[in-house]
Short mmCIF file of C-alpha atoms in Angstrom, two decimals:
data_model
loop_
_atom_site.label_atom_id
_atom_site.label_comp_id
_atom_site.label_asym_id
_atom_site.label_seq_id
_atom_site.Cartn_x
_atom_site.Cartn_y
_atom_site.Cartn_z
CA UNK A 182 0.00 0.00 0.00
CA UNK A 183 1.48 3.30 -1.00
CA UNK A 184 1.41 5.61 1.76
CA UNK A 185 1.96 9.49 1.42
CA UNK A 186 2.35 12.00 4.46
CA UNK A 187 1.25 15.63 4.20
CA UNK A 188 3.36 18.37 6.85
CA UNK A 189 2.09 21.63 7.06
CA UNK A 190 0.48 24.45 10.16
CA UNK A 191 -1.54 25.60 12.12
CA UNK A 192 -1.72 29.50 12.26
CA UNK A 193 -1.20 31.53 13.86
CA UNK A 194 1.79 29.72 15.30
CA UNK A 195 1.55 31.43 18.47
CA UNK A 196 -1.43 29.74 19.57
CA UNK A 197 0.78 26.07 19.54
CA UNK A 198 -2.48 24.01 18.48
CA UNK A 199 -2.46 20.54 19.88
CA UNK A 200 -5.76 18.02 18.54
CA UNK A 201 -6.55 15.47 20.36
CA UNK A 202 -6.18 12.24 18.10
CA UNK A 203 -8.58 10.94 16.63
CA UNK A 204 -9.34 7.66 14.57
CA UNK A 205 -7.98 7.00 10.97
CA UNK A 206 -10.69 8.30 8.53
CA UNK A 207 -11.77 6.44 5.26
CA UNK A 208 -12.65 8.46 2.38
CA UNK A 209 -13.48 8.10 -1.40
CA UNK A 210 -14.06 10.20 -3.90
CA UNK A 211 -16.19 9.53 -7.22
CA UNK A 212 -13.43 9.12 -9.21
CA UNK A 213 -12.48 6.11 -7.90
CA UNK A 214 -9.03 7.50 -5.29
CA UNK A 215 -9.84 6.15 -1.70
CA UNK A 216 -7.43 6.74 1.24
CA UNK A 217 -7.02 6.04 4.88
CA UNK A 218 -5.87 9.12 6.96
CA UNK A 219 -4.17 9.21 10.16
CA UNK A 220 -3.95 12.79 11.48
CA UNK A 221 -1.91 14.06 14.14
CA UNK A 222 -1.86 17.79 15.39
CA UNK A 223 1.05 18.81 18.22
CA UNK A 224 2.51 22.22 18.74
CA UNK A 225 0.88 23.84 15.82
CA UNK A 226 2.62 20.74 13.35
CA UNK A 227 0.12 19.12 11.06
CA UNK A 228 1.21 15.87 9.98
CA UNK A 229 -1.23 13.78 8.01
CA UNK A 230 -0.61 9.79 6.53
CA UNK A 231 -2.76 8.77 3.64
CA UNK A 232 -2.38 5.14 2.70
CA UNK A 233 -3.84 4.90 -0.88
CA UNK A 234 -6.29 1.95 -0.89
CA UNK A 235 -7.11 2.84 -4.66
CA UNK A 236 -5.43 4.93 -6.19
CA UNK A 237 -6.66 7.18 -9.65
CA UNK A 238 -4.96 9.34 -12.04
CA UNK A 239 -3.69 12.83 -9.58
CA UNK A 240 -3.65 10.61 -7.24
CA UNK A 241 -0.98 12.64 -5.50
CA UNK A 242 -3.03 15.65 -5.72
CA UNK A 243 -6.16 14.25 -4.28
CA UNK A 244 -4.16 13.05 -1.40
CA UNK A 245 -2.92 16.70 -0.54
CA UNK A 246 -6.30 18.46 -1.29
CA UNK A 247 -8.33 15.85 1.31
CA UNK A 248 -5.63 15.84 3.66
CA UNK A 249 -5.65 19.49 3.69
CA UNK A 250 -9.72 19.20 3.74
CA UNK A 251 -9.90 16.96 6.90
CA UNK A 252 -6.98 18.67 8.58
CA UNK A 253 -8.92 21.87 8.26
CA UNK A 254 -12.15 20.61 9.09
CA UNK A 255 -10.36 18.93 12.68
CA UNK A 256 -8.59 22.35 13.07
CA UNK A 257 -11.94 24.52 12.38
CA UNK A 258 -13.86 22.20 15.24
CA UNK A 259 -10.99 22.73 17.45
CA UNK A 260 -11.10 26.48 17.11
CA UNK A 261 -15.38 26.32 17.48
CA UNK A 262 -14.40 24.73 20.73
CA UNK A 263 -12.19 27.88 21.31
CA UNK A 264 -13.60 30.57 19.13
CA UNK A 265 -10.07 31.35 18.29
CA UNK A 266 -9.65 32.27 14.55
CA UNK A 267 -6.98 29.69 13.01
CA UNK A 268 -6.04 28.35 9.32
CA UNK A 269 -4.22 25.60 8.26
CA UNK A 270 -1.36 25.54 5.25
CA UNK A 271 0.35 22.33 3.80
CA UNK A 272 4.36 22.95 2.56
CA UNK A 273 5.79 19.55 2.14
CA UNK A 274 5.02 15.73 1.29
CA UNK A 275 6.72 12.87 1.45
CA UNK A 276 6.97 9.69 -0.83
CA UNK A 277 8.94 6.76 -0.05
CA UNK A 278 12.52 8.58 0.28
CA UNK A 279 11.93 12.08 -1.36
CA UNK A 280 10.49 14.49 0.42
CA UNK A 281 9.64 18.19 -1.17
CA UNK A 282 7.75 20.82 -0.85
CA UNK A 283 4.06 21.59 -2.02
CA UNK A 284 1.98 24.74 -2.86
CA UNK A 285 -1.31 24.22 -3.12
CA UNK A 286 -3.57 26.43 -5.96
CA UNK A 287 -4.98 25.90 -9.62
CA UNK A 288 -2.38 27.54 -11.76
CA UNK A 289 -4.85 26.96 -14.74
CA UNK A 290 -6.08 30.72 -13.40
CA UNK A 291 -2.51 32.58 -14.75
CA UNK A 292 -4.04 32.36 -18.43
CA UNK A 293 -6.55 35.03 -17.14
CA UNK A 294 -4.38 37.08 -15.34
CA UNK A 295 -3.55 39.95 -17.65
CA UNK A 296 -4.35 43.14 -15.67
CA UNK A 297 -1.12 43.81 -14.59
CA UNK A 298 1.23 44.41 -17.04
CA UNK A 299 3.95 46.52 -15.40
CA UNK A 300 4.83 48.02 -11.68
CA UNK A 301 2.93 51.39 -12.50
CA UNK A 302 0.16 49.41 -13.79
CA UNK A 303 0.47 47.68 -10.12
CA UNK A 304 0.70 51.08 -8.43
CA UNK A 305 -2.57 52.01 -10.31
CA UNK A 306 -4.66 49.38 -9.38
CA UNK A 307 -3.17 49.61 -5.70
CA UNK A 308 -4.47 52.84 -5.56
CA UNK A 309 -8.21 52.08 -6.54
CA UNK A 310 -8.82 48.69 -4.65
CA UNK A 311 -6.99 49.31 -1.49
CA UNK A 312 -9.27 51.97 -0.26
CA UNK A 313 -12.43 49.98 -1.64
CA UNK A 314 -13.50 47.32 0.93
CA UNK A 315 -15.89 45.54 -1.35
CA UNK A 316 -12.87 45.20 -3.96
CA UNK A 317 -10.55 44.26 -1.35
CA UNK A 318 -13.10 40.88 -0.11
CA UNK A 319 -13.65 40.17 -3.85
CA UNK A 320 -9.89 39.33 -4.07
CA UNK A 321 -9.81 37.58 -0.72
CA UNK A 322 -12.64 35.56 -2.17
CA UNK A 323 -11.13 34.95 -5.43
CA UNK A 324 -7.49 33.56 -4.29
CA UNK A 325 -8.78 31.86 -0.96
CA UNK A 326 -10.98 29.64 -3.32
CA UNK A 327 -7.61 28.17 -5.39
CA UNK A 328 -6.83 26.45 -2.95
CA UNK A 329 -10.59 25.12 -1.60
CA UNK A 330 -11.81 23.73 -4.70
CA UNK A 331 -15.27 23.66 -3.28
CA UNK A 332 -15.66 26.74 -2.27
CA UNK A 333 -14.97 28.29 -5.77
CA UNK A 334 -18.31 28.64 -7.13
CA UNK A 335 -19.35 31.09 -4.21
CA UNK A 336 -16.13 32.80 -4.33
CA UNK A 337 -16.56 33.33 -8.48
CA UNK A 338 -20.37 34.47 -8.09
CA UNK A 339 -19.80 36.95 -4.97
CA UNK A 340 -16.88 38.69 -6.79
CA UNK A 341 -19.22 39.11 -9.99
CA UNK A 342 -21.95 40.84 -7.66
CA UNK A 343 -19.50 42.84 -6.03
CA UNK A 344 -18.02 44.05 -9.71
CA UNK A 345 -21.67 44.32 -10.87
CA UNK A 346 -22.73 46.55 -7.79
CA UNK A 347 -19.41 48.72 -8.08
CA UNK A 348 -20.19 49.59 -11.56
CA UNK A 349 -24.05 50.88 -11.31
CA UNK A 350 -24.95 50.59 -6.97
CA UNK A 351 -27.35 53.56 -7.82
CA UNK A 352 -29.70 51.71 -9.84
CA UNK A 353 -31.97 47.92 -9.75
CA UNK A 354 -30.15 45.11 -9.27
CA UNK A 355 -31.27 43.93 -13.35
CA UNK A 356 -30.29 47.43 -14.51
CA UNK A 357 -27.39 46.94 -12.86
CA UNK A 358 -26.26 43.29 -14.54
CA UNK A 359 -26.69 45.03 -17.67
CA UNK A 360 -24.72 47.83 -17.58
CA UNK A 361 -21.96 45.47 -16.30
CA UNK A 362 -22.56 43.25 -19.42
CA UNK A 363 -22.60 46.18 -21.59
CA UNK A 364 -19.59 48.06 -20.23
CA UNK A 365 -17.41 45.04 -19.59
CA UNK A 366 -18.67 43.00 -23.26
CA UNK A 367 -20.13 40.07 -21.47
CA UNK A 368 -22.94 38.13 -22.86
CA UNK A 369 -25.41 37.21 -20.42
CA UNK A 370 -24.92 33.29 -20.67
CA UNK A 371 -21.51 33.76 -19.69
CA UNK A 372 -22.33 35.44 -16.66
CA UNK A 373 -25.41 32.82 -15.54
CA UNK A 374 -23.55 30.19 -15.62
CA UNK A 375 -21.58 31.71 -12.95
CA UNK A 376 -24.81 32.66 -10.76
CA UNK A 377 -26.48 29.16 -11.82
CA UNK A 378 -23.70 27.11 -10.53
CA UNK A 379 -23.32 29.01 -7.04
CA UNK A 380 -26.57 28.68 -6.35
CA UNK A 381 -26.87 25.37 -4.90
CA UNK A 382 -23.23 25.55 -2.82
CA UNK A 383 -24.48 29.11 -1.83
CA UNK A 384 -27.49 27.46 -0.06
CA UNK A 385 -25.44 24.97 2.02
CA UNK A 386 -24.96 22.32 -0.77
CA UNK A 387 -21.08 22.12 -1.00
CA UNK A 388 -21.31 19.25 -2.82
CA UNK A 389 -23.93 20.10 -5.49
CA UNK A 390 -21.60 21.63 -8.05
CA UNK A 391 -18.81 19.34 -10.04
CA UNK A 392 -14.97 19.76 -9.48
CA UNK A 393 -15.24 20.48 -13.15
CA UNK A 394 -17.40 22.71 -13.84
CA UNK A 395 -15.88 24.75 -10.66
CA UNK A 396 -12.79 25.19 -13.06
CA UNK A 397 -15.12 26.70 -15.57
CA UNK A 398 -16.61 28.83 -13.01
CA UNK A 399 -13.12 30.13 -11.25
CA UNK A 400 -11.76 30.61 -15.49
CA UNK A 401 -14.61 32.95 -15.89
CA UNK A 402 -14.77 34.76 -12.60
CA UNK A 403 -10.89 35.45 -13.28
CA UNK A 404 -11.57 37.15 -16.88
CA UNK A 405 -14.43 39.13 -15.55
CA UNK A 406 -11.78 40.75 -12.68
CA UNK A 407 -9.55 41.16 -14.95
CA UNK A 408 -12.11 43.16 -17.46
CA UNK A 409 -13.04 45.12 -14.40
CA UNK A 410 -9.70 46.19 -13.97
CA UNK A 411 -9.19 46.90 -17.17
CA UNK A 412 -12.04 49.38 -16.94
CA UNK A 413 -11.02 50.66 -13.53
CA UNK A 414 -7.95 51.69 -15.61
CA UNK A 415 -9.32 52.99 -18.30
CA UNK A 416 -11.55 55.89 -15.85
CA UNK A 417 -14.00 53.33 -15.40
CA UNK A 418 -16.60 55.42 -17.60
CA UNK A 419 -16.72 54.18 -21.05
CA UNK A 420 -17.50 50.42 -22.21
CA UNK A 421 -14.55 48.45 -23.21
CA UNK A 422 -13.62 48.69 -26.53
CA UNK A 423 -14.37 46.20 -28.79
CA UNK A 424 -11.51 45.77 -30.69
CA UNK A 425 -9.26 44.99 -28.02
CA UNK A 426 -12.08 43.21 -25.51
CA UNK A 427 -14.00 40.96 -27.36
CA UNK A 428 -17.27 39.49 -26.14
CA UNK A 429 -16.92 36.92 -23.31
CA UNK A 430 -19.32 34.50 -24.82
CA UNK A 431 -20.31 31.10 -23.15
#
């Protein structure tokens, strides 16, 4: 039986979280991976040992996303117990004899990162989203979900309806989708998709929406932003022009 062990944190370190230990957890995902993992938490050190019982294509990367999942979920009842605020990061696993480190996030998402082309183009968009606290939580919601798979379709669908309430807050929430659409070249099918597949996770159904079609959702969410900012640059007046933006189509 291959066996793989995830290291990682608890944070913040200060707080030196020690779990009681539990017993080894079976779990199995649709795609036919299915591990055993034995969890131990000491000092603020995670260390988790998955012994693959069947194993799938990824199979390395479904072992660090569900040992990073059950860690977390220990580590969130923990702080309930508490009501201390903590996280939990993964940095290394180990195989056999090589050990090396890990950083956990869907790197598919660079293709749509465009925005920034240059450090004054940085600077610029600095200056308009720091100050903006709906902006700021968009982000937050955007990168915290590459890393929680599951939690990508809210993430994508509450940084559209921040973007969409940024651009026209002084009208109806309809008007409002359409002068995003029309300012930012969207076509409306692009965008529902988005709200159609938060809807069910979004109503405590974390499970309802595929790990696929999460990509989709995270891809699009990404190219919106990145329209938005492209706007925010531009004086954030005039629609996007079409030669250079064409219409995000589903």
């Amino acid at each position: 039986m291959d066996t793989i062990t995830i290291e990682g944190w608890v944070l913040p370190e200060i707080r030196r979280v020690s779990i009681p230990d539990i017993d080894s957890i079976s779990f199995k995902d649709p795609n036919g991976f299915e591990g055993i993992f034995k969890f131990k938490i000491r000092d603020g050190n995670v260390h988790v040992e998955c012994d693959i019982v069947s194993s799938c294509d990824n199979a390395l990367q479904f072992c660090t996303v569900r040992s990073l999942e059950l860690a977390t979920a220990l580590v969130d009842i923990f702080a309930f117990s508490k009501g201390w605020a903590l996280s939990v990061i993964v940095d290394f696993m180990t195989r056999g004899e090589e050990r090396r480190p890990i950083a956990l996030s869907e790197q598919s998402v660079q293709a749509y990162c465009n925005a920034f082309q240059s450090a004054a183009e940085f600077q610029q968009l600095s200056n308009l989203v720091l100050p903006n606290l709906s902006l700021r939580f968009a982000f937050r919601d955007l990168v915290s979900s590459l890393s929680t798979l599951n939690y990508s379709a809210i993430a994508a669908a509450r940084a559209v309806e921040v973007i969409r309430s940024q651009m026209a807050s002084d009208t109806s929430e309809s008007q409002a989708w359409e002068v995003m659409r029309n300012k930012l070249r969207i076509e409306r099918s692009y965008l529902k998709f988005i709200t159609d597949a938060s809807r069910y996770p979004r109503h405590g159904n974390r499970g309802a929406t595929d790990g696929g079609t999460q990509i989709v959702v995270t891809h699009r969410a990404w190219a919106i932003m990145t329209r938005y900012l492209e706007f925010l640059k531009r004086g954030g007046k005039e629609e996007l022009p079409e030669d250079m933006f064409p219409l995000l189509t589903a």
